[in-house]
Amino acid sequence: MLSWIRGGSGQWFARGVFFVVVLVFTFFGVYGYLGSGLDSRTLIAKVDGVELTISELDNHYQFLRSNETQNTRQADRDLKELALEQLINRILLTQYMDTIGLIDSPEEVRRQILKNTSFYTDDRFDRRKYDEFLSNTNQSASDYEKDMATDIASGTFDSFLSNLSFVDDDMAKDQYKGFNKEISAYLLSASESDFTNKVKVDDDLLKDYLSKNILDYKTDIGFDLSYFIIKADNSILGGKIETTAADRREYYSTNKNKFLIKEKINSAHILISIDDKRSEKKALSRANEVYDKLLSNPGDFKKLAKKFSDDSSVAQNEGDLGFFEKGELDIEFELAANSLRIGEISEPVKTRFGYHIIKLIDKKQASYLSLSDVSNKIRAELISREEDRRIDDFITGNDKTFDGDKFTELADDFSVTNFLDSEFKEDVGLLSIRRRQSFLSQLTGQNQSEGGLVKQNNEIVVYKINKINLPVDLKFTDIKKQLTKDYTKQQTSRLLSEAFSEEALKNIDSLSKLKGYAKKFAGEVKDVTANTYDSLVYGEGVNFALHDLLLKLRKEQNILFEILDDVGYIVLLNKVKEVSDIDEQEIDQMKITLTNVLKDYYYSQIFLHLRDNLKVDYNQDLLDSYLKDN
């Protein structure tokens, strides 16, 4: 599983993922940091139906600004965009954790609040102190408790990823040896610039190059257009969308399976693994030995788990696996756990991991979320459906409403947004449209059509094309300088590729021949030693292309030749020094490092999936105004 970590791409990917994780998790619980004076009811975006207000965005922006240092200070707009991105990420993760059942119940949240001694007076919970804290941080009790539930869930989620990212001693030792293997190599490099003086350029060559690449040297398509926007809740489409209690009850009744909470069991276990060092027979014998101890002293389960279990997470959870739904655990384990009564301990049970001694701690029967629990989600879903229906119906019945006087008449009637006779490529007011790819795709597909309707989330863009400026060929004299640059680049790349082709390099099998090629390419032979993983990846002045080649040489290859980032490399292995002494402290640190890398990887897969399915509806005018405000 960890073999990819040794390669350069794996290392840099892991560091990039870690950056994403830090962005998301470092701001949990920051709502209400600072009162902004903005209208907290004004929506700036809806993220998968969850409302985000301008006040929440400004509060988080102020929080980020207050935590900056002189060295980390960012431009105002950049920091506001970062604040928005983080809040969107937070909503996505909260929804995901809610979906998989990690958001704690209100009762658990209240228990956590009651543990906060800052809300106490004379060893008793003081409601006035709690209310004062809420007032000072400009948030309601429901908002604070919602954030508390998310914070608790984030800790549970982190524990879940830790259990998923198990790294044993052998895996850590293997990585430690690979990262600390010392190699010495001879290097030859040549860049495209070494071949520049061999490239001849004249007008005939450039014109021939232009004729073969003419599509790269045309002007962009341009539009002179008029447009206006109709929101889904505009009066012409029916006005503000409301849902009734009866609507929500009907949806809940019809779609009740969407709100099913599956049966869950909370079990603990002691794992006696089967591996190269312990046969199945020995594992069963040891498991029976531990089971006999438990029969005599059932209350010693946690103590014996910490002493005997081979599950690396036992140090943190004392064998307690937490709650799992049906189908999430190994089938043999699940069947055994479900056959127990609460508090009962099983005989050793074999799975693909080894032998388990299982204790059933608790069981939650399958149940349905109540209508009151999901009322807001149902409301958002019903509103979204109605928005889609209104927009689709309007587009279907009004596909010819954009021509001539009718367009102007409609624009005046709707009076939502009206830009007439504005240049598409120049008018700042159209930037919000420019970012909408389906709108641009429809425009670029037009010939001399007069206009059309485009659905954009919860609104309709009605546009009329006044004029289309089609792409035209650029004049040779105007682009000669760029042509020269592009042609030279193409030719130097070709010469470098030919010089480092397999045919040219097939006879390089000795240091003497490598030195001969160094003279041919005006290159240089260097002796390079890759001492440690850290010095390669994080050292100052690191040549990353060379770093990747050196890592490849560790796979017992004698010579490598590659072209990376316009530079050709030949690396000839000189000698290898394996790690002889294993530093146990370093092994422990490697286990921590690899566990974190795996956690970041699993997290990134979840996060990328959430972003792929993301639906965000922006109040674009308000957002543009906020981002401009300094």
XYZ file of C-alpha atoms in Angstrom:
630
model
C 0.000 0.000 0.000
C 2.845 2.371 0.790
C 5.059 1.680 -2.202
C 3.940 4.903 -3.936
C 5.275 6.990 -1.065
C 8.871 6.344 -2.097
C 8.419 8.047 -5.453
C 8.737 11.806 -5.702
C 5.170 12.265 -6.921
C 3.812 10.424 -3.920
C 5.772 12.567 -1.497
C 4.682 15.841 -3.035
C 1.094 14.624 -3.395
C 1.013 13.776 0.294
C 2.324 17.223 1.214
C -0.295 18.849 -1.036
C -3.061 16.806 0.547
C -1.829 17.784 4.003
C -2.159 21.441 2.988
C -5.809 20.842 2.049
C -6.454 19.056 5.344
C -4.952 21.915 7.326
C -7.114 24.402 5.476
C -10.263 22.511 6.366
C -9.692 21.394 9.939
C -7.989 24.439 11.423
C -11.125 26.547 11.333
C -13.674 24.226 12.937
C -15.711 26.131 15.467
C -14.779 29.683 14.414
C -18.284 30.955 13.647
C -19.235 33.962 15.685
C -15.654 35.058 16.230
C -16.403 38.716 15.692
C -19.513 40.806 15.112
C -19.343 42.411 11.686
C -22.340 44.706 11.742
C -23.556 43.073 8.505
C -27.083 41.789 8.118
C -26.731 38.170 9.221
C -29.828 37.229 7.204
C -28.373 38.202 3.821
C -27.378 35.060 1.913
C -24.157 35.128 -0.057
C -24.289 31.476 -1.160
C -26.115 28.169 -0.836
C -23.838 25.143 -0.609
C -25.777 22.004 -1.514
C -28.853 23.696 -0.076
C -27.130 24.917 3.121
C -27.352 28.681 3.522
C -24.196 30.776 4.041
C -24.672 34.406 5.077
C -22.513 37.441 4.411
C -22.138 37.849 8.168
C -20.717 34.325 8.570
C -18.259 34.951 5.741
C -17.104 38.270 7.180
C -16.766 36.781 10.672
C -14.455 34.081 9.378
C -12.498 36.556 7.251
C -11.938 38.679 10.383
C -10.844 35.552 12.259
C -8.247 34.712 9.587
C -7.039 38.308 9.490
C -6.578 38.419 13.269
C -4.393 35.296 13.162
C -2.037 36.552 10.458
C 1.531 37.572 11.152
C 3.622 40.126 9.342
C 5.210 37.355 7.266
C 1.927 35.612 6.361
C -0.224 38.668 5.613
C -2.280 38.270 2.417
C -4.046 40.669 0.118
C -7.544 41.544 1.291
C -9.326 39.873 -1.651
C -7.185 36.733 -1.444
C -7.960 36.299 2.251
C -11.683 36.793 1.681
C -11.653 34.180 -1.071
C -9.772 31.827 1.269
C -12.390 32.436 3.976
C -15.176 31.563 1.528
C -13.375 28.413 0.379
C -12.844 27.256 3.954
C -16.480 27.807 4.908
C -17.641 25.841 1.854
C -15.256 23.036 2.802
C -16.577 23.093 6.356
C -20.174 22.737 5.184
C -19.248 19.843 2.896
C -17.462 17.971 5.668
C -20.231 18.624 8.161
C -22.779 17.205 5.715
C -20.556 14.193 5.034
C -20.027 13.464 8.727
C -23.760 13.829 9.293
C -24.426 11.381 6.440
C -22.137 8.699 7.929
C -23.536 9.239 11.418
C -20.649 11.078 13.097
C -22.568 14.168 14.195
C -23.421 13.637 17.856
C -26.882 13.849 19.326
C -28.046 17.039 21.110
C -27.812 15.176 24.418
C -24.104 14.414 23.895
C -23.430 18.026 22.888
C -25.124 19.268 26.047
C -23.054 16.851 28.137
C -19.884 18.291 26.584
C -21.026 21.846 27.315
C -21.699 20.893 30.931
C -18.082 19.703 31.186
C -16.788 23.224 30.386
C -15.790 24.586 33.805
C -15.614 28.159 32.482
C -19.414 28.125 32.614
C -19.438 27.182 36.321
C -19.900 29.143 39.555
C -19.192 27.359 42.842
C -19.003 23.958 41.134
C -22.432 24.397 39.495
C -23.327 25.194 35.890
C -24.182 28.881 35.653
C -26.604 29.641 32.812
C -25.792 33.353 33.008
C -22.117 32.700 32.240
C -23.114 30.546 29.277
C -25.443 33.253 27.945
C -22.746 35.891 28.476
C -20.263 33.816 26.443
C -22.801 33.514 23.606
C -23.443 37.250 23.676
C -19.726 38.137 23.667
C -19.066 35.840 20.698
C -22.141 37.063 18.789
C -23.827 33.676 18.328
C -26.988 31.885 19.351
C -27.107 28.789 21.522
C -28.239 26.695 18.546
C -25.284 27.917 16.413
C -22.793 27.215 19.198
C -24.227 23.746 19.846
C -24.181 23.034 16.112
C -20.470 23.929 15.977
C -19.817 21.878 19.122
C -21.393 18.831 17.434
C -19.153 19.393 14.415
C -16.035 19.698 16.607
C -16.840 16.444 18.394
C -17.491 14.765 15.062
C -14.171 15.969 13.652
C -12.350 14.202 16.490
C -14.330 11.022 15.851
C -13.621 11.334 12.119
C -9.897 11.731 12.808
C -9.932 8.581 14.974
C -11.750 6.736 12.189
C -9.035 7.734 9.687
C -6.309 6.766 12.191
C -7.732 3.258 12.500
C -7.967 3.029 8.721
C -4.316 4.096 8.311
C -2.646 1.278 10.201
C 1.160 1.030 9.766
C 3.055 -1.869 11.351
C 6.751 -2.099 12.268
C 7.738 -3.969 9.103
C 6.152 -1.356 6.837
C 7.881 1.429 8.748
C 11.267 -0.328 8.644
C 10.955 -0.888 4.899
C 10.298 2.800 4.307
C 13.069 3.824 6.720
C 15.607 1.698 4.861
C 14.506 3.067 1.494
C 14.601 6.685 2.578
C 18.034 6.374 4.205
C 19.808 4.291 1.589
C 22.874 6.216 0.387
C 23.770 6.224 -3.291
C 26.508 7.842 -5.291
C 25.860 8.606 -8.967
C 27.441 10.354 -11.952
C 25.242 12.926 -13.621
C 25.144 14.419 -17.101
C 22.557 17.023 -17.985
C 21.762 19.126 -21.052
C 18.926 21.605 -21.494
C 17.133 22.826 -24.598
C 19.114 26.066 -24.342
C 22.270 24.085 -25.145
C 20.866 23.536 -28.644
C 19.585 27.049 -29.346
C 22.601 28.030 -31.460
C 21.924 25.032 -33.718
C 18.459 26.279 -34.704
C 18.231 28.345 -37.926
C 15.349 30.810 -38.238
C 14.185 32.792 -41.308
C 10.868 34.125 -42.611
C 10.207 31.151 -44.877
C 10.602 28.680 -42.016
C 8.365 30.792 -39.755
C 5.653 31.125 -42.421
C 5.712 27.397 -43.009
C 5.432 26.832 -39.222
C 2.515 29.305 -39.085
C 0.645 27.552 -41.903
C 0.873 24.251 -40.019
C -0.281 25.785 -36.734
C -2.691 28.445 -37.982
C -5.394 27.647 -35.417
C -3.035 28.717 -32.631
C -2.697 32.185 -34.121
C -6.260 33.445 -34.506
C -8.101 36.083 -32.523
C -10.626 34.907 -29.949
C -14.313 34.958 -30.758
C -16.038 38.084 -29.410
C -19.622 39.121 -28.785
C -21.590 42.352 -28.597
C -24.647 41.292 -26.621
C -27.449 42.291 -24.302
C -28.756 40.139 -21.468
C -30.809 40.085 -18.312
C -31.270 37.583 -15.490
C -34.477 36.073 -14.128
C -34.232 34.558 -10.652
C -36.302 31.475 -9.853
C -38.192 33.454 -7.193
C -38.967 36.387 -9.525
C -42.636 37.392 -9.530
C -42.999 36.482 -13.220
C -42.101 32.870 -12.290
C -44.371 32.752 -9.268
C -42.528 34.776 -6.637
C -40.971 33.542 -3.428
C -41.024 29.767 -3.041
C -42.548 28.479 0.160
C -43.204 24.971 1.451
C -46.011 23.992 3.771
C -45.911 21.587 6.685
C -48.178 19.306 4.650
C -45.672 19.328 1.746
C -42.851 18.361 4.078
C -44.916 15.619 5.745
C -45.808 14.154 2.358
C -42.174 14.170 1.201
C -41.077 12.598 4.496
C -43.700 9.861 4.204
C -42.896 9.119 0.553
C -39.107 9.120 1.010
C -38.823 7.764 4.542
C -36.027 5.336 3.641
C -33.757 8.333 3.004
C -33.940 9.073 6.721
C -33.217 5.581 8.033
C -30.493 5.236 10.659
C -29.187 1.697 10.342
C -28.650 -0.621 13.291
C -25.281 -0.018 14.953
C -23.161 -2.008 17.360
C -20.398 -0.767 19.644
C -17.840 -3.497 20.264
C -14.336 -3.864 21.650
C -11.833 -6.506 20.656
C -8.463 -8.033 21.384
C -6.689 -9.046 18.167
C -4.119 -11.816 18.009
C -2.761 -11.534 14.475
C -1.544 -14.268 12.141
C 1.603 -13.324 10.223
C 5.046 -14.520 9.190
C 6.179 -14.547 12.834
C 3.092 -16.271 14.279
C 1.347 -19.283 12.744
C -2.409 -19.789 12.923
C -1.937 -22.524 15.525
C 0.156 -20.274 17.769
C -2.261 -17.373 17.312
C -5.228 -19.535 18.380
C -3.300 -20.850 21.382
C -2.488 -17.309 22.518
C -6.071 -16.142 21.927
C -7.393 -19.011 24.067
C -4.903 -18.081 26.775
C -6.189 -14.493 26.828
C -9.806 -15.705 26.735
C -9.196 -17.888 29.806
C -7.856 -14.838 31.666
C -11.019 -12.926 30.760
C -13.253 -15.737 32.021
C -11.623 -15.324 35.409
C -11.632 -11.509 35.342
C -14.097 -10.060 32.752
C -13.481 -6.577 34.113
C -9.857 -6.696 32.926
C -10.816 -6.443 29.226
C -9.236 -3.003 28.652
C -6.121 -3.937 30.621
C -5.642 -7.199 28.691
C -6.381 -5.461 25.372
C -3.541 -2.985 25.962
C -1.216 -5.823 26.942
C -2.004 -8.446 24.278
C -3.847 -6.885 21.311
C -1.953 -6.496 18.024
C -4.281 -3.701 16.886
C -2.071 -0.574 16.843
C -5.009 1.637 17.843
C -5.315 -0.085 21.221
C -3.055 2.498 22.871
C -5.662 5.184 22.201
C -8.963 3.280 22.398
C -8.185 0.336 24.734
C -9.770 -1.966 22.147
C -13.030 -0.006 21.823
C -13.906 0.175 18.100
C -16.840 2.563 18.531
C -20.149 2.208 16.681
C -20.315 0.516 13.271
C -23.282 -0.054 10.970
C -24.142 -3.433 9.527
C -21.795 -4.293 6.667
C -18.919 -2.072 7.800
C -17.044 -4.784 9.721
C -15.601 -8.102 8.595
C -18.528 -10.538 8.189
C -17.216 -13.139 10.672
C -16.557 -10.415 13.251
C -20.000 -8.862 12.715
C -21.886 -12.168 13.041
C -20.076 -12.998 16.258
C -20.616 -9.522 17.755
C -24.326 -9.542 16.896
C -24.796 -12.914 18.605
C -23.639 -11.491 21.954
C -25.616 -9.838 24.704
C -24.437 -6.438 25.926
C -21.430 -6.960 28.195
C -20.849 -10.534 26.974
C -17.422 -11.676 25.702
C -16.980 -14.105 22.782
C -14.637 -17.032 22.376
C -11.815 -16.423 19.836
C -13.281 -15.665 16.386
C -11.164 -16.034 13.235
C -11.155 -13.386 10.472
C -8.653 -12.534 7.736
C -6.787 -10.429 10.318
C -6.322 -13.177 12.895
C -8.229 -14.193 16.023
C -10.473 -11.718 17.833
C -11.933 -11.834 21.330
C -15.003 -9.600 21.101
C -16.945 -7.755 23.780
C -20.320 -6.198 22.922
C -20.538 -2.790 24.623
C -23.785 -1.387 23.242
C -26.308 -1.831 20.443
C -28.542 0.767 18.761
C -31.582 -0.536 16.938
C -32.431 0.746 13.465
C -34.586 3.875 13.604
C -35.792 6.769 11.491
C -34.859 10.420 11.903
C -37.945 12.350 12.961
C -39.640 14.812 10.664
C -38.536 17.683 12.910
C -34.892 16.559 12.610
C -34.933 16.695 8.786
C -37.529 19.391 8.181
C -34.952 21.986 7.019
C -33.304 19.517 4.625
C -36.683 18.588 3.155
C -37.570 22.256 2.791
C -34.324 22.932 0.875
C -34.930 19.912 -1.388
C -38.514 20.949 -2.176
C -37.444 24.521 -2.941
C -34.647 23.275 -5.210
C -37.090 21.029 -7.081
C -39.542 23.874 -7.534
C -36.761 26.158 -8.800
C -35.777 23.583 -11.407
C -39.397 23.050 -12.476
C -40.113 26.776 -12.866
C -36.954 27.397 -14.858
C -37.427 24.378 -17.124
C -41.062 25.305 -17.795
C -40.156 28.904 -18.616
C -37.346 27.929 -20.985
C -39.585 25.372 -22.734
C -42.417 27.865 -23.237
C -40.405 30.996 -24.057
C -37.661 29.970 -26.464
C -38.506 32.820 -28.883
C -38.888 35.690 -26.404
C -35.458 37.200 -26.979
C -35.892 38.793 -30.401
C -36.312 42.470 -31.238
C -38.616 44.657 -29.174
C -39.826 41.678 -27.149
C -36.371 41.339 -25.553
C -36.340 44.965 -24.351
C -39.930 44.645 -23.154
C -39.107 41.564 -21.097
C -35.966 43.172 -19.686
C -38.018 46.151 -18.495
C -40.719 43.890 -17.058
C -38.359 41.668 -15.117
C -36.041 44.532 -14.076
C -33.698 42.189 -12.210
C -30.445 42.882 -14.035
C -30.326 44.700 -17.353
C -27.131 45.349 -19.324
C -27.894 46.642 -22.810
C -25.420 47.005 -25.675
C -22.419 46.066 -23.525
C -19.207 44.508 -24.814
C -18.906 40.926 -23.604
C -15.120 40.944 -23.457
C -14.837 44.338 -21.781
C -17.832 44.977 -19.538
C -16.960 44.172 -15.899
C -20.632 43.591 -15.190
C -20.488 40.429 -17.251
C -17.692 38.767 -15.307
C -20.209 36.733 -13.344
C -21.508 35.370 -16.647
C -18.007 34.726 -17.982
C -17.418 32.213 -15.206
C -20.449 30.150 -16.255
C -19.124 27.638 -18.707
C -22.455 26.424 -20.092
C -23.338 30.006 -21.012
C -20.000 30.487 -22.772
C -20.344 27.132 -24.528
C -23.722 28.118 -25.906
C -22.390 31.482 -27.057
C -19.365 30.035 -28.845
C -21.673 27.551 -30.584
C -23.739 30.374 -32.106
C -23.428 31.468 -35.703
C -25.675 34.438 -36.442
C -28.440 33.353 -34.050
C -30.165 36.218 -32.293
C -29.908 34.837 -28.760
C -31.335 32.332 -26.356
C -32.059 31.208 -22.799
C -29.540 29.459 -20.561
C -30.312 27.784 -17.239
C -27.795 28.679 -14.537
C -28.559 26.922 -11.229
C -31.497 28.875 -9.763
C -31.757 31.536 -12.470
C -32.184 32.055 -16.216
C -29.875 34.139 -18.394
C -31.814 35.669 -21.309
C -29.488 37.113 -23.931
C -29.598 38.691 -27.380
C -26.561 38.668 -29.667
C -26.197 41.959 -31.491
C -22.955 41.107 -33.294
C -20.406 38.286 -33.427
C -16.752 39.014 -34.076
C -15.497 35.764 -35.606
C -11.876 34.662 -35.216
C -9.497 36.057 -37.836
C -5.904 35.198 -38.760
C -3.305 37.424 -37.114
C -0.846 39.214 -39.419
C 2.591 37.665 -39.815
C 4.396 40.944 -39.072
C 2.459 41.378 -35.812
C 3.275 37.940 -34.458
C 6.745 37.332 -35.919
C 8.391 37.678 -32.509
C 6.062 35.122 -30.925
C 6.437 32.796 -33.917
C 10.228 32.921 -33.577
C 9.977 32.020 -29.901
C 7.529 29.157 -30.489
C 9.431 27.743 -33.464
C 12.767 27.852 -31.615
C 11.199 26.099 -28.657
C 9.842 23.356 -30.900
C 13.195 22.806 -32.627
C 15.339 22.796 -29.459
C 12.933 20.298 -27.904
C 13.299 18.088 -30.980
C 17.102 18.257 -30.908
C 17.186 17.438 -27.195
C 14.864 14.461 -27.704
C 17.017 13.146 -30.544
C 20.217 13.530 -28.512
C 18.698 11.618 -25.593
C 16.923 9.008 -27.691
C 17.359 5.327 -26.947
C 19.331 4.920 -30.155
C 21.808 7.638 -29.163
C 22.255 6.322 -25.621
C 22.140 2.559 -26.046
C 25.945 2.206 -25.880
C 26.432 4.248 -22.711
C 27.439 1.487 -20.332
C 30.594 2.843 -18.767
C 31.828 5.957 -17.049
C 34.295 6.701 -19.830
C 31.567 6.795 -22.460
C 29.396 8.889 -20.180
C 32.213 11.444 -19.904
C 32.498 11.420 -23.674
C 28.818 12.287 -23.982
C 29.285 15.017 -21.401
C 31.707 16.759 -23.776
C 29.341 16.249 -26.700
C 26.446 17.887 -24.872
C 28.578 20.544 -23.182
C 27.368 18.981 -19.955
C 29.123 18.237 -16.711
C 29.841 15.080 -14.698
C 29.071 15.395 -11.000
C 29.246 13.033 -8.058
C 25.940 13.260 -6.188
C 25.057 11.518 -2.939
C 21.478 11.152 -1.695
C 22.133 11.033 2.022
C 18.685 11.068 3.552
C 15.073 11.448 2.558
C 14.807 14.795 4.342
C 17.829 16.308 2.624
C 16.529 15.230 -0.774
C 12.995 16.477 -0.338
C 13.343 19.434 1.989
C 16.967 20.523 1.620
C 17.839 23.931 0.252
C 18.556 24.182 -3.466
C 17.105 20.747 -4.191
C 17.001 19.747 -7.849
C 13.617 18.021 -7.925
C 14.140 16.324 -11.280
C 17.428 14.872 -10.008
C 15.685 13.876 -6.790
C 13.173 11.791 -8.756
C 15.921 10.107 -10.780
C 17.935 9.256 -7.685
C 14.894 7.656 -6.093
C 14.388 5.552 -9.220
C 18.015 4.395 -9.050
C 17.251 2.880 -5.659
C 15.325 0.190 -7.493
C 18.722 -1.338 -8.429
C 18.920 0.198 -11.902
C 22.397 1.038 -13.200
C 21.602 3.853 -15.590
C 18.669 6.118 -16.326
C 18.072 8.724 -18.991
C 15.027 10.954 -19.022
C 13.887 14.370 -20.174
C 12.192 16.336 -17.410
C 11.103 19.978 -17.607
C 13.084 20.735 -20.801
C 16.262 19.214 -19.364
C 17.773 15.863 -20.327
C 19.442 13.769 -17.612
C 21.749 10.774 -17.705
C 22.474 9.228 -14.295
C 24.941 6.371 -13.888
C 24.923 4.510 -10.569
C 28.327 4.373 -8.907
C 27.717 2.699 -5.525
C 24.995 1.946 -2.992
C 25.279 1.876 0.786
C 22.435 0.072 2.530
C 21.237 0.959 6.028
C 22.788 -1.415 8.545
C 21.691 -0.032 11.914
C 17.972 0.518 12.508
C 17.216 3.388 14.858
C 14.088 2.319 16.782
C 13.227 5.901 17.631
C 13.337 6.773 13.937
C 11.143 3.753 13.163
C 8.538 5.024 15.634
C 8.676 8.449 14.022
C 8.361 6.851 10.573
C 5.198 5.038 11.704
C 3.719 8.362 12.755
C 4.736 9.994 9.472
C 3.339 7.204 7.291
C 0.125 7.044 9.292
C -0.370 10.771 8.722
C 0.362 10.372 5.002
C -2.248 7.626 4.713
C -4.765 9.646 6.732
C -4.246 12.590 4.406
C -4.640 10.326 1.374
C -7.913 8.777 2.560
C -9.194 12.186 3.551
C -8.317 13.646 0.145
C -10.293 10.925 -1.642
C -13.371 11.750 0.421
C -12.846 15.471 -0.066
C -12.354 15.238 -3.843
C -15.540 13.197 -4.123
C -17.453 15.864 -2.210
C -16.047 18.653 -4.393
C -16.901 16.744 -7.589
C -20.561 16.673 -6.553
C -20.639 20.209 -5.181
C -23.481 22.560 -6.030
C -22.990 26.196 -4.989
C -25.392 29.012 -5.851
C -23.758 32.424 -5.296
C -25.352 35.809 -4.772
C -22.861 37.008 -7.361
C -23.522 40.750 -7.104
C -23.141 40.719 -3.328
C -20.041 38.505 -3.513
C -18.358 40.723 -6.126
C -19.122 43.798 -4.023
C -17.747 42.164 -0.861
C -14.538 40.997 -2.560
C -13.918 44.509 -3.937
C -14.511 46.205 -0.572
C -11.163 47.045 1.032
